[in-house]
Short mmCIF file of C-alpha atoms in Angstrom, two decimals:
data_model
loop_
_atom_site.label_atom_id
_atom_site.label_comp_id
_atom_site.label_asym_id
_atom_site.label_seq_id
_atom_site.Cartn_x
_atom_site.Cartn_y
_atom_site.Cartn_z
CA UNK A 1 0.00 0.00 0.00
CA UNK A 2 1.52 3.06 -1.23
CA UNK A 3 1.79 6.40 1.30
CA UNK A 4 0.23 9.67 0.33
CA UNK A 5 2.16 12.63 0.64
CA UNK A 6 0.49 15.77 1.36
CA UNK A 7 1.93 19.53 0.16
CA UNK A 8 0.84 22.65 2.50
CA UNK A 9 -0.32 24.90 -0.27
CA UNK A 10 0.91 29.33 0.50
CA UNK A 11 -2.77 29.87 0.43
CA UNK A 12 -2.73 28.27 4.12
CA UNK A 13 0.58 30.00 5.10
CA UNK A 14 -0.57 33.41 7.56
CA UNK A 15 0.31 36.80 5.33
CA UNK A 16 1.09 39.54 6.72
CA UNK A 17 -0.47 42.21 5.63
CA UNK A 18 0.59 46.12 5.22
CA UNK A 19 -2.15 48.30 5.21
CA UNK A 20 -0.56 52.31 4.02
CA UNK A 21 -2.08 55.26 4.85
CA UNK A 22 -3.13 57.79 1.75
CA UNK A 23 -0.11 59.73 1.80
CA UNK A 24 2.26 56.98 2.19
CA UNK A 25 0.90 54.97 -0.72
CA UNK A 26 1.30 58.90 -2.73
CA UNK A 27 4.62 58.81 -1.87
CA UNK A 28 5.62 55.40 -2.36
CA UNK A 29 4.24 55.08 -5.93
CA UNK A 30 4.34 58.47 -7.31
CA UNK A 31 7.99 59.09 -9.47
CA UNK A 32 9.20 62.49 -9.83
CA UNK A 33 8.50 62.23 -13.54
CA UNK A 34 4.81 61.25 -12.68
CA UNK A 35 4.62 64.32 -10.48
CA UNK A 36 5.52 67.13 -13.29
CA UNK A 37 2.53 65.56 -15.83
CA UNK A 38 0.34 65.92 -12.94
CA UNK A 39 1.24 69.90 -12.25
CA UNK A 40 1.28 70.41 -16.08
CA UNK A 41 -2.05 68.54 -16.57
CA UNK A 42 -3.80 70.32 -13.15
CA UNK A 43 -2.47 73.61 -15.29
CA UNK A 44 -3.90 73.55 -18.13
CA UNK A 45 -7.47 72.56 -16.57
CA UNK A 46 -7.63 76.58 -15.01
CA UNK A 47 -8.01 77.47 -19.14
CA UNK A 48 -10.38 75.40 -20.62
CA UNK A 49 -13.67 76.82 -21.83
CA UNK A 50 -16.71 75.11 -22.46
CA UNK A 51 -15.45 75.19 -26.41
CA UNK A 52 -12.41 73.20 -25.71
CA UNK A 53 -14.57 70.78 -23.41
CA UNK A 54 -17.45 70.34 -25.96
CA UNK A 55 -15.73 71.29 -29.48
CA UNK A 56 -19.58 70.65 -31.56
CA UNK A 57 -19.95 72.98 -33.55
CA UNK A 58 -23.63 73.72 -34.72
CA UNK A 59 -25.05 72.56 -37.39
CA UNK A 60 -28.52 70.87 -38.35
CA UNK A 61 -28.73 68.13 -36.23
CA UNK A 62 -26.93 69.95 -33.65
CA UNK A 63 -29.79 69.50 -31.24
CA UNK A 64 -29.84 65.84 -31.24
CA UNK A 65 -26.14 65.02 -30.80
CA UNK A 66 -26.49 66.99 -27.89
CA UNK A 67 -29.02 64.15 -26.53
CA UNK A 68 -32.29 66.09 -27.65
CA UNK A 69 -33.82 63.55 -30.09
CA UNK A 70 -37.61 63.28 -29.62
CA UNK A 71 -38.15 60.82 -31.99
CA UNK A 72 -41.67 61.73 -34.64
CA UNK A 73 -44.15 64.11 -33.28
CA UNK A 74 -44.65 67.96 -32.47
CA UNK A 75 -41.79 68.33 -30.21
CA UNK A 76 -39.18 66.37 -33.02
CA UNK A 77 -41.28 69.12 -35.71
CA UNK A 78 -40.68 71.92 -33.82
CA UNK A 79 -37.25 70.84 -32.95
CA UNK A 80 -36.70 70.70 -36.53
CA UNK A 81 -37.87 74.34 -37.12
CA UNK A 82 -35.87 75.97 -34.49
CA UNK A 83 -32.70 74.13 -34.99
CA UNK A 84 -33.23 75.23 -39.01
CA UNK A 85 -33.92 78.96 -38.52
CA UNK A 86 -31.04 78.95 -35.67
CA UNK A 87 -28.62 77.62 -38.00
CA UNK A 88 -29.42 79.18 -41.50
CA UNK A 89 -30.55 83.00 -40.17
CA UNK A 90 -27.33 82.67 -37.99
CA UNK A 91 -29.70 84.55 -34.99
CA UNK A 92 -28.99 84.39 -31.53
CA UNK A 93 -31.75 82.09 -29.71
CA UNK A 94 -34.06 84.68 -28.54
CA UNK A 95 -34.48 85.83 -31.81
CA UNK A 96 -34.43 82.33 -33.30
CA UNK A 97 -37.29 81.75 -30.92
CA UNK A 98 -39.54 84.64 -31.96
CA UNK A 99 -38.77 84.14 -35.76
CA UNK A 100 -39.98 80.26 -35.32
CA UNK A 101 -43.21 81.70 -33.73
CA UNK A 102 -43.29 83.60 -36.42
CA UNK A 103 -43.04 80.76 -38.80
CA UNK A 104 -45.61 78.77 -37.21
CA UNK A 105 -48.44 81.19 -36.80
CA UNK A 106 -48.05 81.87 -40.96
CA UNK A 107 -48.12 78.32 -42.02
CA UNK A 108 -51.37 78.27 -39.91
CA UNK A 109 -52.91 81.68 -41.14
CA UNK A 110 -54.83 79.89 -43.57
CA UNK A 111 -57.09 77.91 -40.97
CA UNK A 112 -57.49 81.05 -39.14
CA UNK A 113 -58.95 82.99 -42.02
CA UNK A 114 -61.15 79.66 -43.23
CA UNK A 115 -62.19 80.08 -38.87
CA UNK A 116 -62.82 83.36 -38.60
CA UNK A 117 -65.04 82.96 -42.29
CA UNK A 118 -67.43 79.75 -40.08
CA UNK A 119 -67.42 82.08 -37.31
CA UNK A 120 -68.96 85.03 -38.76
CA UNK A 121 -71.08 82.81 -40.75
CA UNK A 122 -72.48 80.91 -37.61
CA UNK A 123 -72.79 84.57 -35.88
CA UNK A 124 -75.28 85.42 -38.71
CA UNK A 125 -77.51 82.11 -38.19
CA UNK A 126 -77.28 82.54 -33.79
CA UNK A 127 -80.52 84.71 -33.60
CA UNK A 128 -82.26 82.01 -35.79
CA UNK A 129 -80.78 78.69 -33.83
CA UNK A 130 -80.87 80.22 -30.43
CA UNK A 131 -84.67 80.29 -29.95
CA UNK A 132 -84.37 76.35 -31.54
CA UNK A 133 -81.36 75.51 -29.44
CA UNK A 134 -83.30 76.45 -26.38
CA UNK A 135 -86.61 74.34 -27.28
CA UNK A 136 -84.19 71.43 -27.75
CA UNK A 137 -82.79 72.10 -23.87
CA UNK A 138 -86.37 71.67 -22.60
CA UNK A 139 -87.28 69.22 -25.06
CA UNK A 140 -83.85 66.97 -23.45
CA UNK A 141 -85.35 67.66 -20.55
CA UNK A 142 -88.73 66.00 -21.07
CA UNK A 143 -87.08 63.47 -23.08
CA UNK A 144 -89.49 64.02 -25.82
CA UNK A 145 -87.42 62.74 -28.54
CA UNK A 146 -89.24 62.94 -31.10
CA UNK A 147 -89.58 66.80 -30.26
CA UNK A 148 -85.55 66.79 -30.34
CA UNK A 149 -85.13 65.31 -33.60
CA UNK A 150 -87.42 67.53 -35.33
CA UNK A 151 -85.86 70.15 -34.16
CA UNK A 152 -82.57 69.35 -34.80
CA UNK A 153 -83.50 68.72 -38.33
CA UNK A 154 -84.62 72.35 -38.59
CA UNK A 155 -81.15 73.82 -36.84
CA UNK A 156 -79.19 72.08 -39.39
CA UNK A 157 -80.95 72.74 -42.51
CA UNK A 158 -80.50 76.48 -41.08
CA UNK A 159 -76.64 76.01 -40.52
CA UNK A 160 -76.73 74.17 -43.87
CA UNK A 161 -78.25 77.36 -45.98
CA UNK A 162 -75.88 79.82 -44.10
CA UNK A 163 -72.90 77.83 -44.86
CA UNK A 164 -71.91 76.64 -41.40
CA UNK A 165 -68.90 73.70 -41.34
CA UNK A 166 -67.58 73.07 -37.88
CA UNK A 167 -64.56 70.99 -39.42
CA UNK A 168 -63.14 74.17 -40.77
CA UNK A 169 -64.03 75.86 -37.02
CA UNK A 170 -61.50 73.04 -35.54
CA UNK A 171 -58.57 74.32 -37.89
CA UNK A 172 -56.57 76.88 -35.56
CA UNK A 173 -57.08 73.41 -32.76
CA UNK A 174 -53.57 72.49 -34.61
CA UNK A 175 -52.13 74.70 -32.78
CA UNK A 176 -52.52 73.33 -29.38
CA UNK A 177 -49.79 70.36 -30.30
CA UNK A 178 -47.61 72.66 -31.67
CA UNK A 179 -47.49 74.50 -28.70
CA UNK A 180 -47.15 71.48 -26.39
CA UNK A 181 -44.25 70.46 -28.99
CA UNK A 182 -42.54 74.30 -28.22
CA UNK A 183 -42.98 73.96 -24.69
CA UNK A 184 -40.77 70.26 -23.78
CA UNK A 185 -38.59 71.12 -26.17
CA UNK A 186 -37.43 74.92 -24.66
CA UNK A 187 -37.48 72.81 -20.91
CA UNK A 188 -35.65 70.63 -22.42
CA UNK A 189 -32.71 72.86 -23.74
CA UNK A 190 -33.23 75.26 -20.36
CA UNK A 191 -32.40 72.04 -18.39
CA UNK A 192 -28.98 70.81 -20.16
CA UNK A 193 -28.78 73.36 -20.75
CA UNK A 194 -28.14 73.98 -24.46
CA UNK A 195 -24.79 75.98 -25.12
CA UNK A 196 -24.94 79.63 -25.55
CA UNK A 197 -28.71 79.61 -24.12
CA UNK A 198 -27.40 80.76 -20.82
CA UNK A 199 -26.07 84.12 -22.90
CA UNK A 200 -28.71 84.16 -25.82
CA UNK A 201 -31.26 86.35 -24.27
CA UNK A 202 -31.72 89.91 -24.85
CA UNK A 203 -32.36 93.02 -22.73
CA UNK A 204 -33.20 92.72 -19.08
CA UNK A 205 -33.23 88.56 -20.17
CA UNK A 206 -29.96 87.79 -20.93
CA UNK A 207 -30.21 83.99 -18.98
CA UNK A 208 -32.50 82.08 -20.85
CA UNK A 209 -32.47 79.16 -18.99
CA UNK A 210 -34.25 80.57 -15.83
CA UNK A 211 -37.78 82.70 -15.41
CA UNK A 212 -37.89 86.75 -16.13
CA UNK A 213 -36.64 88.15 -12.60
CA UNK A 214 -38.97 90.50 -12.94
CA UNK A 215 -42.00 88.65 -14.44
CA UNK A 216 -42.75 91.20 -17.21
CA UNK A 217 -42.91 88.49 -19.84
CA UNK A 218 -45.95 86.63 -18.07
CA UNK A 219 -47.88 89.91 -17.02
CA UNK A 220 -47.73 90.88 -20.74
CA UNK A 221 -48.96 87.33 -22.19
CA UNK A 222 -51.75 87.79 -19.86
CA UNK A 223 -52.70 91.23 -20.33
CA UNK A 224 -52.50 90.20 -24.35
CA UNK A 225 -54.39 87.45 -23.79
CA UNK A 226 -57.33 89.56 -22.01
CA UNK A 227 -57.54 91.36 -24.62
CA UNK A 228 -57.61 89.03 -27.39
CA UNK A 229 -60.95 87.43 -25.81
CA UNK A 230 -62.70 90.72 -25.00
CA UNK A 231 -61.80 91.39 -29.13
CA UNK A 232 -64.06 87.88 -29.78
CA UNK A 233 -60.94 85.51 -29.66
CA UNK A 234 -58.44 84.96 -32.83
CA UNK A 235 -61.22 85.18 -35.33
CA UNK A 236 -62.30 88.68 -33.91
CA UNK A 237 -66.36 87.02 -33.53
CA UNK A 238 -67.43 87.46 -30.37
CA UNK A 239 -69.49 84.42 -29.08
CA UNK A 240 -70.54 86.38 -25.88
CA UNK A 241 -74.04 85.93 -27.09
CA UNK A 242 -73.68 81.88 -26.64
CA UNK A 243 -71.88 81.01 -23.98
CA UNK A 244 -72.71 81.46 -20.26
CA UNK A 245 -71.94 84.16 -18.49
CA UNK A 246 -69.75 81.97 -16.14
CA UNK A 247 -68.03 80.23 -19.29
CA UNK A 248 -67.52 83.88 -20.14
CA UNK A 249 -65.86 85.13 -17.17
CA UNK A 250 -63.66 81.86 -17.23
CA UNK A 251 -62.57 82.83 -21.01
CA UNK A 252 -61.52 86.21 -20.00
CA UNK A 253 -60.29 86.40 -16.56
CA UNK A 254 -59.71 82.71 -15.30
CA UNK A 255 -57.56 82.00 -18.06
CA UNK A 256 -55.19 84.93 -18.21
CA UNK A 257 -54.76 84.68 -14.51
CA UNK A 258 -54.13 81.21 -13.86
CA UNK A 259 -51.06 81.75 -17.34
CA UNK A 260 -49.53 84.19 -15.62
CA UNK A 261 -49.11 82.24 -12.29
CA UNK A 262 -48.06 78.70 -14.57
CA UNK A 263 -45.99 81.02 -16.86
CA UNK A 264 -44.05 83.07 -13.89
CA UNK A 265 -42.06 80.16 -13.09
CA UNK A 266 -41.05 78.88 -16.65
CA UNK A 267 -37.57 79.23 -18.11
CA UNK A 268 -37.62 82.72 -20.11
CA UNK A 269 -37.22 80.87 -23.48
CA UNK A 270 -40.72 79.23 -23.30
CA UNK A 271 -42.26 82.79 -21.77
CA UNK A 272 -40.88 84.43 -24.84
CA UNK A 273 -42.25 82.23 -26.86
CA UNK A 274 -45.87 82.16 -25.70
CA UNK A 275 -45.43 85.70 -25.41
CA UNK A 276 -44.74 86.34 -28.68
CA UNK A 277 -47.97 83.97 -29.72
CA UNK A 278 -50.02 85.60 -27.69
CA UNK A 279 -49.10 88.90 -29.42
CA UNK A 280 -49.67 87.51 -32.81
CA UNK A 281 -53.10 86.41 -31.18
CA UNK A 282 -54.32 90.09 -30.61
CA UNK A 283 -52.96 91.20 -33.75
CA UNK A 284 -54.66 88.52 -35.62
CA UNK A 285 -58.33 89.32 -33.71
CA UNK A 286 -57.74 93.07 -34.11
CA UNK A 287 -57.30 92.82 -38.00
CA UNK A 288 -60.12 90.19 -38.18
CA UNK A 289 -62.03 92.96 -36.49
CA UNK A 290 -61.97 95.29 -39.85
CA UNK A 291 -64.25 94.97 -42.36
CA UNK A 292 -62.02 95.96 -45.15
CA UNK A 293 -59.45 93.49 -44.08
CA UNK A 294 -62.35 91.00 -43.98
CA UNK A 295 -63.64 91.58 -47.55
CA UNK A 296 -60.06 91.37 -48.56
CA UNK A 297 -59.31 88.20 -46.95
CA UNK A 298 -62.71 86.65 -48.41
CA UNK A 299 -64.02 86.38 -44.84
CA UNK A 300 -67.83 86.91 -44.51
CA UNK A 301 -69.17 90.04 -42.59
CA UNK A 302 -69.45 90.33 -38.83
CA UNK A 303 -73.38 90.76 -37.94
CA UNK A 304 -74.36 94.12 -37.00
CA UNK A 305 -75.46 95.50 -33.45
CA UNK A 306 -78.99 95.29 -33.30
CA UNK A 307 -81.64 96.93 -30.72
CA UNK A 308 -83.31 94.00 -28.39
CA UNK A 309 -86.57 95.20 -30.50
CA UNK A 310 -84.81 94.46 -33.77
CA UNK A 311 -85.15 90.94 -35.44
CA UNK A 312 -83.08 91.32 -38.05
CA UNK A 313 -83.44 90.65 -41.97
CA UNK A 314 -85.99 88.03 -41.51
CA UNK A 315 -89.29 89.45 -40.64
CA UNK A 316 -91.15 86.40 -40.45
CA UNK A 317 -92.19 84.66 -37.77
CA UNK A 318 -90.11 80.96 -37.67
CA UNK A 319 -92.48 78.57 -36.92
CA UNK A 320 -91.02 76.05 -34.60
CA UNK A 321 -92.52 72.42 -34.06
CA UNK A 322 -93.27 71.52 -30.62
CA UNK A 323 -95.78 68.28 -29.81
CA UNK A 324 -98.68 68.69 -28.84
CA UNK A 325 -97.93 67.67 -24.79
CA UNK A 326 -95.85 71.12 -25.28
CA UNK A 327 -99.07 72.83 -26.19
CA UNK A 328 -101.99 71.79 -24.93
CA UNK A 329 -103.44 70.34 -27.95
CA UNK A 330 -103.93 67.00 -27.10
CA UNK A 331 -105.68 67.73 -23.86
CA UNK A 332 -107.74 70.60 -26.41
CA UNK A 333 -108.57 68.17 -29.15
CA UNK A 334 -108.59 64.14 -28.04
CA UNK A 335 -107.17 62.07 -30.71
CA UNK A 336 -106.93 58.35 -30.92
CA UNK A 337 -103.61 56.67 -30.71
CA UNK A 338 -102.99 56.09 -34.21
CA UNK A 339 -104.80 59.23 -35.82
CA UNK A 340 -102.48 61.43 -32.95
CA UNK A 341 -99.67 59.63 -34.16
CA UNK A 342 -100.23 59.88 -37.80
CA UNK A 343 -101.31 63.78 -36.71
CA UNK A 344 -97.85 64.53 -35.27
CA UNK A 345 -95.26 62.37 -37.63
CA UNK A 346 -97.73 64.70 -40.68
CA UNK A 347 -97.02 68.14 -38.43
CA UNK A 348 -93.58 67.36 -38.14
CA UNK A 349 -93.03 66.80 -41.25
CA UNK A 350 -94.83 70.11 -42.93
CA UNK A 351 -92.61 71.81 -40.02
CA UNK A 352 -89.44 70.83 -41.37
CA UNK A 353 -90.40 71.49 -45.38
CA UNK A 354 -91.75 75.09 -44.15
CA UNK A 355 -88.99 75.93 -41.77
CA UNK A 356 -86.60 75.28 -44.80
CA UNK A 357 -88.33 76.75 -47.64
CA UNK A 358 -89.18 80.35 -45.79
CA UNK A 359 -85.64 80.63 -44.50
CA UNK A 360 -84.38 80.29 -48.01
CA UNK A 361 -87.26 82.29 -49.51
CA UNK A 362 -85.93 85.30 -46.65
CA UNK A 363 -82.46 84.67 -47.54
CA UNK A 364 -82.99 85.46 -51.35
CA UNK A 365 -85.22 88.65 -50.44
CA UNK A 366 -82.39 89.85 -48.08
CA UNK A 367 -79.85 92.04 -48.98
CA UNK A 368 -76.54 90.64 -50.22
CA UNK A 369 -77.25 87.07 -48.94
CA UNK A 370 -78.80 85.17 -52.12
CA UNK A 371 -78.33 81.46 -52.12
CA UNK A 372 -75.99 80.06 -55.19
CA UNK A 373 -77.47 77.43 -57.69
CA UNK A 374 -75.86 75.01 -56.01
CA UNK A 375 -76.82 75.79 -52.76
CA UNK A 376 -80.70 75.83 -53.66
CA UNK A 377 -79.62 72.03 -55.39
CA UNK A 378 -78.55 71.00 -52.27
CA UNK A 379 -80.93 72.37 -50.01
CA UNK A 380 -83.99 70.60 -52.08
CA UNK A 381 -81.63 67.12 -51.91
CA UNK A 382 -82.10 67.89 -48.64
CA UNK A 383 -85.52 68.60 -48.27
CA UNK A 384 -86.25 65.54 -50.25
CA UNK A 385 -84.45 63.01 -48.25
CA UNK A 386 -85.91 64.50 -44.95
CA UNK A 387 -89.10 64.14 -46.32
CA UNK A 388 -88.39 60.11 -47.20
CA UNK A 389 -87.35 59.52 -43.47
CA UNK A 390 -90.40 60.71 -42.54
CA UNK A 391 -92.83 58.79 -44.57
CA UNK A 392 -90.96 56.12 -43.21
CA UNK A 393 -91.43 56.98 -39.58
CA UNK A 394 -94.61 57.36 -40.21
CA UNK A 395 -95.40 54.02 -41.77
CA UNK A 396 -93.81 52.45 -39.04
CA UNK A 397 -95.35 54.43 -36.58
CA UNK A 398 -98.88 52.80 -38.35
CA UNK A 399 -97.53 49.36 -37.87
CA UNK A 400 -96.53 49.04 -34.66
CA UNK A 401 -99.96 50.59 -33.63
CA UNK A 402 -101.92 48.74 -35.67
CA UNK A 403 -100.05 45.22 -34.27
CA UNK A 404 -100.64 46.27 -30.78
CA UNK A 405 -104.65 46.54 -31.70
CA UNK A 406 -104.53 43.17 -33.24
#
């Protein structure tokens, strides 16, 4: 039987260790040579600038190599505009800030103008829908439905003949994501901050990166944007006539107030910016305001002021449907239930056709409002299809009732 031999491994042996304090392990490692590229290096740290520590030099896509890429959306577009007018007008950021405000609020113009044109065109029709608009409140209220479609049927034919498209009303809407886009993208250059943004301002602002000290920039966006709703908004049509009076107060003195508290602690950047929108925003609503700028622009007329006793160009009387639980005529005159139904589905329906044919009659007879060939085409398409639903209604009306007797 062979013997083992075993080996005692240095793992196992005790080491002694040396433990050295900061300075000794300095001194014990640290050459002489070692010690002159430290003094020269620790020199030439007291002149660097931020050029020599970030030599980029801007250019288009400046924005992103600094670690501002938003991807797609309105922050990437407006990222895109601001870096372009920046680099090509060769401005210093505030005024690369106001020009791209600038730029935006042009490429929109066109929706404001096609606004301000359904604006003044639905300010025409209000005294006509109002009076409809509030039989259609109590008529919700008594869920009479019936009652409610009618008259629905009669607001839109009006809104139809005047012109009225609320699609073209949503246009200047566009520019709520463009403004959202404006706003993360100035925090987001305030917060790197952005080089040169620090010394880009102008005036009293020469720090971009932190709020006005003396918060003139937010007290003027809200003084401008008082104004701009007490001028009827940015297409210069006052709506005061349908909205509530506390909407109204909410409009013009809740909103300015609660921007300038949001606004005062912004970084100056984004208060320029929405100040300088909010001054295009009065000087869009003032020049709306004009009529000669409005018959220049193709934008139709702003209503006049009329006395309380004044009706306006149509002298008629409209004759608005309501059943007959509305007015007493059932309880006057008892019906059956199908001759009542047959009564009121035959009532509704001459409603409608009447409603429609005097407002268009009035609207040719009235000064400087006659309906186009193709309007009167549509508005008799229209007559006739209303009047199809109807006899259909009606017929079904009859056999439901008449199935219920059997």
């Amino acid at each position: 039987m062979s013997q083992q031999t075993y080996k005692r491994f240095a793992s196992t042996i005790p080491v002694q260790t040396t433990i050295l304090t900061p300075e000794a392990a300095v001194t014990a490692t640290v050459t002489p040579a070692q010690e002159t590229l430290q003094d020269d290096w620790a020199a030439s740290l007291e002149n660097l600038t931020n050029s020599d520590i970030l030599p980029l030099e801007e250019h288009i896509g400046y924005l992103k190599a600094l670690g501002l890429d938003y991807g797609w959306g309105p922050t990437a577009m407006m990222e895109y505009i601001l870096e372009h007018v920046h680099i090509w007008s060769q401005t210093p950021w505030w005024a690369s800030i106001i020009l791209s405000a600038f730029l935006v609020r042009l490429a929109l113009f066109k929706l404001n103008v096609n606004a301000a044109d359904q604006a003044g065109r639905l300010a025409r029709a209000t005294p006509q829908i109002k009076p409809i608009q509030d039989k259609i409140r109590v008529a919700s209220a008594s869920r009479d439905t019936p009652t409610m479609m009618v008259l629905s049927a009669q607001m839109k034919a009006i809104m139809k003949a005047e012109g009225v498209s609320y699609a073209k009303l949503l246009g200047p809407f566009l520019q709520i994501p463009l403004g959202y886009g404006t706003f993360r993208l100035l925090q987001g250059m305030s917060h790197l901050p952005v080089p040169g943004l620090d010394s880009g301002g102008i005036l009293w602002i020469r720090d971009l990166t932190i709020a006005d000290p003396y918060f003139t920039l937010p007290m003027l966006t809200s003084v401008m944007m008082y104004y701009t709703f007490k001028r009827g908004g940015e297409t210069g049509t006052s709506n005061a006539a349908t909205m509530s009076p506390t909407m109204k107060n909410a409009f013009t003195y809740g909103l300015p107030l609660m921007s300038f508290l949001f606004m005062s602690f912004w970084p100056a950047c984004v208060q320029l910016t929405f100040t300088t929108t909010s001054m295009i925003a009065l000087g869009t609503a003032t020049l709306f305001r004009h009529p000669g700028i409005r018959t220049f622009l193709g934008i139709s007329d702003l209503p006049a002021a009329r006395s309380a006793t004044d009706r306006g160009p149509y002298k008629g009387v409209m004759n608005v449907y309501q059943s007959p639980s509305a007015t007493g005529e059932a309880a006057a005159e008892p019906k059956g239930v199908f001759r009542g139904a047959v009564a009121d589905i035959r009532g509704a329906a001459k409603s409608v056709m009447g409603t429609a044919k005097n407002y268009q009659e009035r609207k040719s007879k009235s000064g400087g409002g006659r309906l186009t060939a193709g309007e009167m085409r549509r508005a008799k398409a229209y007559e006739d299809k209303r009047k199809r639903e109807l006899d259909i209604e009606k017929w079904e009306a009859e056999g439901r009732r008449a199935g219920r007797r059997t």
